[in-house]
Tab-separated table of C-alpha atoms in Angstrom:
chain	number	residue	atom	x	y	z
A	1367	MET	CA	61.400	97.608	118.047
A	1368	PRO	CA	58.512	99.759	115.636
A	1369	GLU	CA	58.438	99.023	111.527
A	1370	TYR	CA	59.427	101.855	109.338
A	1371	PRO	CA	56.603	102.921	106.901
A	1372	TYR	CA	58.961	100.797	103.862
A	1373	GLN	CA	58.945	97.847	105.993
A	1374	THR	CA	55.122	97.340	106.719
A	1375	TYR	CA	54.646	98.228	103.091
A	1376	ALA	CA	56.809	95.416	102.047
A	1377	ARG	CA	55.341	93.156	104.654
A	1378	LEU	CA	51.560	93.681	103.683
A	1379	VAL	CA	51.736	94.594	100.092
A	1380	GLY	CA	54.433	92.436	98.876
A	1381	LYS	CA	56.409	94.720	97.191
A	1382	ASN	CA	59.404	97.372	97.808
A	1383	TRP	CA	58.554	100.937	98.628
A	1384	PRO	CA	57.077	102.866	95.630
A	1385	GLY	CA	58.959	105.559	94.073
A	1386	LEU	CA	57.687	109.149	94.351
A	1387	ALA	CA	55.403	109.186	91.180
A	1388	GLU	CA	53.518	105.916	92.603
A	1389	LEU	CA	53.937	107.457	95.998
A	1390	LYS	CA	51.916	110.531	95.482
A	1391	THR	CA	49.126	108.356	93.386
A	1392	LEU	CA	48.741	106.491	96.659
A	1393	TYR	CA	48.475	109.774	98.541
A	1394	GLN	CA	45.843	110.772	96.445
A	1395	GLN	CA	43.582	107.590	96.680
A	1396	LEU	CA	44.046	108.078	100.391
A	1397	GLY	CA	43.429	111.770	100.321
A	1398	ILE	CA	46.537	112.537	101.972
A	1399	THR	CA	47.555	116.374	101.736
A	1400	SER	CA	50.725	115.511	103.558
A	1401	PRO	CA	53.687	116.631	100.766
A	1402	VAL	CA	55.062	113.119	99.039
A	1403	GLY	CA	57.693	111.711	100.859
A	1404	SER	CA	57.296	113.483	104.424
A	1405	ALA	CA	57.183	111.774	107.108
A	1406	ALA	CA	53.740	112.679	108.071
A	1407	GLY	CA	52.651	111.356	104.780
A	1408	ASN	CA	54.499	107.866	105.038
A	1409	VAL	CA	53.242	107.357	108.692
A	1410	ALA	CA	49.679	108.090	107.522
A	1411	LEU	CA	49.847	105.575	104.746
A	1412	GLN	CA	51.456	102.910	107.092
A	1413	GLN	CA	48.272	103.709	109.241
A	1414	ALA	CA	45.901	102.888	106.086
A	1415	LEU	CA	48.065	99.881	105.575
A	1416	ILE	CA	47.666	98.580	108.785
A	1417	GLY	CA	43.775	99.308	108.853
A	1418	GLY	CA	43.514	96.938	105.885
A	1419	TRP	CA	43.905	99.279	103.190
A	1420	ARG	CA	45.544	98.288	100.111
A	1421	PRO	CA	46.776	100.053	96.869
A	1422	GLY	CA	44.041	100.410	94.337
A	1423	GLN	CA	41.120	100.165	97.105
A	1424	ALA	CA	39.325	103.672	97.772
A	1425	ALA	CA	39.645	105.143	101.048
A	1426	ALA	CA	37.438	104.241	103.514
A	1427	PRO	CA	34.290	107.096	104.138
A	1428	ALA	CA	35.168	109.004	107.377
A	1429	PRO	CA	33.289	108.355	110.305
A	1430	ALA	CA	30.049	110.426	111.237
A	1431	PRO	CA	30.778	113.185	113.677
A	1432	ALA	CA	29.495	112.379	117.069
A	1433	PRO	CA	26.833	114.595	118.714
A	1434	ALA	CA	28.158	117.338	120.236
A	1435	PRO	CA	28.095	117.302	123.913
A	1436	ALA	CA	25.657	119.566	125.854
A	1437	PRO	CA	26.992	123.038	126.437
A	1438	ALA	CA	29.020	123.149	129.289
A	1439	PRO	CA	29.033	126.068	131.749
A	1440	ARG	CA	31.301	128.795	130.277
A	1441	ALA	CA	34.983	128.570	132.025
A	1442	ALA	CA	37.865	130.913	131.721
A	1443	ALA	CA	39.527	130.681	128.208
A	1444	PRO	CA	42.204	128.260	128.038
A	1445	THR	CA	45.710	129.010	127.346
A	1446	PRO	CA	46.740	128.825	123.648
A	1447	ALA	CA	49.094	125.507	123.158
A	1448	PRO	CA	52.118	126.281	121.331
A	1449	ALA	CA	52.396	126.047	117.762
A	1450	ALA	CA	53.611	122.458	116.309
A	1451	ALA	CA	56.962	122.404	115.137
A	1452	PRO	CA	57.316	122.288	111.131
A	1453	VAL	CA	57.690	118.618	109.864
A	1454	GLN	CA	60.775	117.171	108.876
A	1455	TYR	CA	60.676	115.181	105.537
A	1456	GLY	CA	61.432	111.606	106.008
A	1457	LEU	CA	63.716	109.285	104.204
A	1458	THR	CA	62.667	107.325	101.191
A	1459	ALA	CA	63.200	103.484	101.170
A	1460	GLU	CA	66.047	104.176	98.459
A	1461	GLN	CA	67.675	106.457	100.900
A	1462	TRP	CA	67.574	104.338	103.610
A	1463	ALA	CA	68.923	101.505	101.838
A	1464	ALA	CA	71.828	103.721	100.207
A	1465	GLU	CA	72.605	104.788	104.195
A	1466	PHE	CA	72.405	101.352	105.322
A	1467	ALA	CA	74.957	100.175	102.574
A	1468	LEU	CA	77.315	103.353	103.171
A	1469	GLN	CA	77.586	102.167	106.982
A	1470	GLU	CA	78.563	98.521	105.827
A	1471	ARG	CA	81.250	99.779	103.599
A	1472	ILE	CA	82.826	101.949	106.120
A	1473	ALA	CA	82.571	99.047	108.971
A	1474	ARG	CA	84.395	96.738	105.873
A	1475	GLN	CA	87.091	99.155	105.253
A	1476	SER	CA	87.836	99.972	108.969
A	1477	GLU	CA	88.263	96.088	109.490
A	1478	GLU	CA	90.653	95.777	106.499
A	1479	LEU	CA	92.829	98.704	107.699
A	1480	GLN	CA	93.036	96.847	110.863
A	1481	ARG	CA	93.860	93.568	109.536
A	1482	GLN	CA	96.810	95.153	107.416
A	1483	SER	CA	97.804	97.105	110.466
A	1484	GLN	CA	98.142	94.078	112.057
A	1485	ALA	CA	99.964	92.384	109.360
A	1486	ASP	CA	102.505	95.031	109.102
A	1487	VAL	CA	103.508	94.592	112.716
A	1488	ARG	CA	103.848	90.815	112.337
A	1489	ARG	CA	106.074	91.113	109.609
A	1490	ALA	CA	108.219	94.125	111.379
A	1491	GLN	CA	108.445	91.563	114.419
A	1492	GLU	CA	109.487	88.911	112.492
A	1493	ALA	CA	111.989	90.742	110.564
A	1494	GLN	CA	113.577	92.198	113.395
A	1495	LEU	CA	113.915	88.801	115.378
A	1496	GLY	CA	115.201	87.108	112.160
A	1497	ALA	CA	118.055	90.053	111.687
A	1498	ASN	CA	119.935	89.178	114.717
A	1499	PRO	CA	121.527	85.779	115.768
A	1500	ALA	CA	121.230	86.413	119.067
A	1501	ASP	CA	117.430	86.186	118.614
A	1502	PHE	CA	117.518	82.752	116.736
A	1503	VAL	CA	115.621	81.420	119.382
A	1504	ALA	CA	113.061	83.939	119.545
A	1505	TYR	CA	112.608	83.748	116.206
A	1506	GLN	CA	111.858	80.235	115.720
A	1507	LEU	CA	109.251	80.723	118.556
A	1508	TYR	CA	107.840	83.711	117.213
A	1509	LYS	CA	107.286	81.804	113.720
A	1510	ARG	CA	105.928	78.938	115.309
A	1511	ALA	CA	103.312	80.841	117.498
A	1512	LEU	CA	102.315	82.692	114.152
A	1513	GLN	CA	101.692	79.200	112.351
A	1514	GLN	CA	99.520	78.117	115.341
A	1515	GLN	CA	97.362	81.162	115.154
A	1516	GLY	CA	96.803	80.424	111.259
A	1517	PHE	CA	99.204	82.892	109.657
A	1518	THR	CA	102.166	82.130	107.132
A	1519	PRO	CA	105.629	83.894	108.072
A	1520	THR	CA	107.082	85.965	105.450
A	1521	THR	CA	110.480	84.232	105.655
A	1522	GLY	CA	109.082	80.784	105.460
A	1523	PRO	CA	108.001	78.034	107.809
A	1524	ALA	CA	109.763	77.510	111.097
A	1525	GLN	CA	112.363	74.863	111.324
A	1526	SER	CA	111.842	71.267	112.997
A	1527	ASP	CA	113.625	70.239	115.916
A	1528	VAL	CA	115.939	68.282	114.189
A	1529	ASP	CA	116.718	70.798	112.006
A	1530	ILE	CA	117.631	72.979	114.536
A	1531	GLN	CA	119.833	70.264	116.497
A	1532	ASN	CA	121.840	69.910	113.526
A	1533	LEU	CA	122.246	73.600	112.759
A	1534	PHE	CA	123.522	74.092	116.469
A	1535	THR	CA	125.745	71.097	116.186
A	1536	THR	CA	127.283	72.255	112.700
A	1537	ALA	CA	127.596	75.995	113.736
A	1538	LEU	CA	129.592	75.343	116.724
A	1539	GLY	CA	131.648	72.225	115.820
A	1540	LEU	CA	132.245	71.076	119.272
A	1541	GLN	CA	134.237	67.465	119.394
A	1542	ALA	CA	131.637	65.649	122.053
A	1543	PRO	CA	130.957	68.175	124.222
A	1544	GLN	CA	129.347	67.492	127.825
A	1545	SER	CA	125.688	68.877	128.156
A	1546	ALA	CA	124.720	71.642	130.794
A	1547	GLY	CA	121.178	70.721	130.167
A	1548	VAL	CA	118.532	70.160	127.341
A	1549	GLY	CA	117.566	73.666	125.967
A	1550	GLN	CA	114.917	74.811	123.406
A	1551	PHE	CA	113.953	72.573	120.579
A	1552	GLY	CA	116.058	69.675	122.422
A	1553	VAL	CA	119.506	71.149	121.809
A	1554	ASN	CA	121.867	70.102	124.286
A	1555	VAL	CA	123.802	73.108	125.732
A	1556	PRO	CA	127.457	72.575	126.244
A	1557	THR	CA	129.384	73.261	129.696
A	1558	THR	CA	131.809	75.853	129.842
A	1559	GLY	CA	134.622	73.013	130.789
A	1560	SER	CA	133.709	71.134	127.369
A	1561	ILE	CA	134.570	73.704	125.228
A	1562	ALA	CA	138.619	74.311	124.356
A	1563	ARG	CA	140.425	77.518	123.733
A	1564	SER	CA	140.941	76.412	120.122
A	1565	GLU	CA	137.447	75.809	119.690
A	1566	PHE	CA	135.977	78.810	121.085
A	1567	GLN	CA	138.944	80.939	119.178
A	1568	GLY	CA	137.032	79.318	115.959
A	1569	PHE	CA	133.555	80.815	116.817
A	1570	SER	CA	132.241	83.464	114.351
A	1571	PRO	CA	129.862	86.232	115.989
A	1572	THR	CA	126.983	84.379	114.464
A	1573	ASP	CA	128.273	81.267	116.652
A	1574	VAL	CA	128.516	83.089	119.455
A	1575	GLY	CA	125.170	84.826	118.807
A	1576	ILE	CA	123.198	81.595	118.262
A	1577	LEU	CA	124.740	79.976	121.670
A	1578	SER	CA	123.918	83.181	123.513
A	1579	SER	CA	120.182	82.945	122.076
A	1580	PHE	CA	119.922	79.196	123.455
A	1581	LEU	CA	121.560	80.190	127.036
A	1582	ARG	CA	118.788	82.884	127.574
A	1583	GLY	CA	116.354	80.458	126.118
A	1584	GLY	CA	116.702	78.323	129.150
A	1585	VAL	CA	118.313	75.122	130.225
A	1586	ASP	CA	116.293	72.207	131.865
A	1587	ILE	CA	118.879	71.034	134.415
A	1588	ASP	CA	116.943	68.139	135.874
A	1589	PRO	CA	114.337	66.579	133.393
A	1590	THR	CA	113.209	64.467	136.098
A	1591	GLU	CA	111.018	67.323	137.524
A	1592	GLY	CA	109.281	67.921	134.246
A	1593	LEU	CA	110.104	70.681	131.615
A	1594	ASN	CA	111.407	73.644	133.791
A	1595	LEU	CA	114.068	75.928	131.774
A	1596	ALA	CA	116.354	78.208	133.510
A	1597	GLY	CA	117.795	80.939	131.410
A	1598	ILE	CA	121.380	81.519	131.401
A	1599	ASN	CA	123.443	84.794	131.506
A	1600	PRO	CA	125.504	84.690	128.201
A	1601	GLU	CA	127.926	87.004	129.945
A	1602	ASP	CA	128.379	84.749	132.783
A	1603	TYR	CA	128.579	81.903	130.865
A	1604	PHE	CA	131.527	83.347	128.551
A	1605	SER	CA	133.510	84.572	131.631
A	1606	GLU	CA	133.350	81.353	133.081
A	1607	LEU	CA	134.564	79.884	130.014
A	1608	GLU	CA	137.469	82.085	129.613
A	1609	ARG	CA	138.681	81.561	132.949
A	1610	GLY	CA	138.624	77.729	132.574
A	1611	PHE	CA	140.969	78.040	129.720
A	1612	VAL	CA	144.654	77.096	131.100
A	1613	PRO	CA	147.003	79.753	130.683
A	1614	THR	CA	150.019	79.585	128.110
A	1615	LEU	CA	153.689	80.800	128.410
A	1616	SER	CA	155.466	82.682	125.568
A	1617	PRO	CA	158.617	80.789	125.072
A	1618	SER	CA	161.633	82.936	126.303
A	1619	ARG	CA	164.808	83.265	124.615
A	1620	THR	CA	167.967	81.568	125.903
A	1621	GLN	CA	170.912	84.425	126.896
A	1622	TYR	CA	174.307	83.837	126.981
A	1623	SER	CA	176.754	86.194	128.612
A	1624	PHE	CA	180.560	86.295	127.528
């Protein structure tokens, strides 16, 4: 990749690119007639530095012109070359530095906006899952995933397996239920036949939601085959539960005839 004039100046002279006043003096020392700071003038200064000239030295004398060649036979007049395009003024070292600084600042701002946007998405997802008891399992799994990625959940760290097992047992309040299999976080999901009518009638909507979340989270029916969770449809589970209740008969009144 070619060097810019200011890079050649810093490498060979050991100083930063000069200002316009000093640049004008260097142009005069070298006999450069291009406008100060122009691309043509800066390139001419760069070529002089590469050729061995240093600030403060007199410009090397121009080489003697070569002898004119013998006149050639007269030929047709050549087609005139098109006029050269006007030279555009180049950027000074200060302008280059300002341009690079602006690009770096824009890149940093873009990265910061992207981080904030991703953080907003994580907070919204966490709040949505935490608001519904039926998403309890998904909520705890999401918080654990955030922690594994190095993020801090806004609602506090995920609960441990033991805490979740105690919460599940306390919420349902079942008396020695039979296990249909081990679910998420080591929770024993009860069978439908081990929940009595009175116990089910005591479930709050939150209790039903938490149990539903573990049903959807899956149950490992055969631990000998390794962890293989199979989800259970909560609607099918509760329908089977209600069908298992023994129907009760309302007591009838005794009637007498006279």
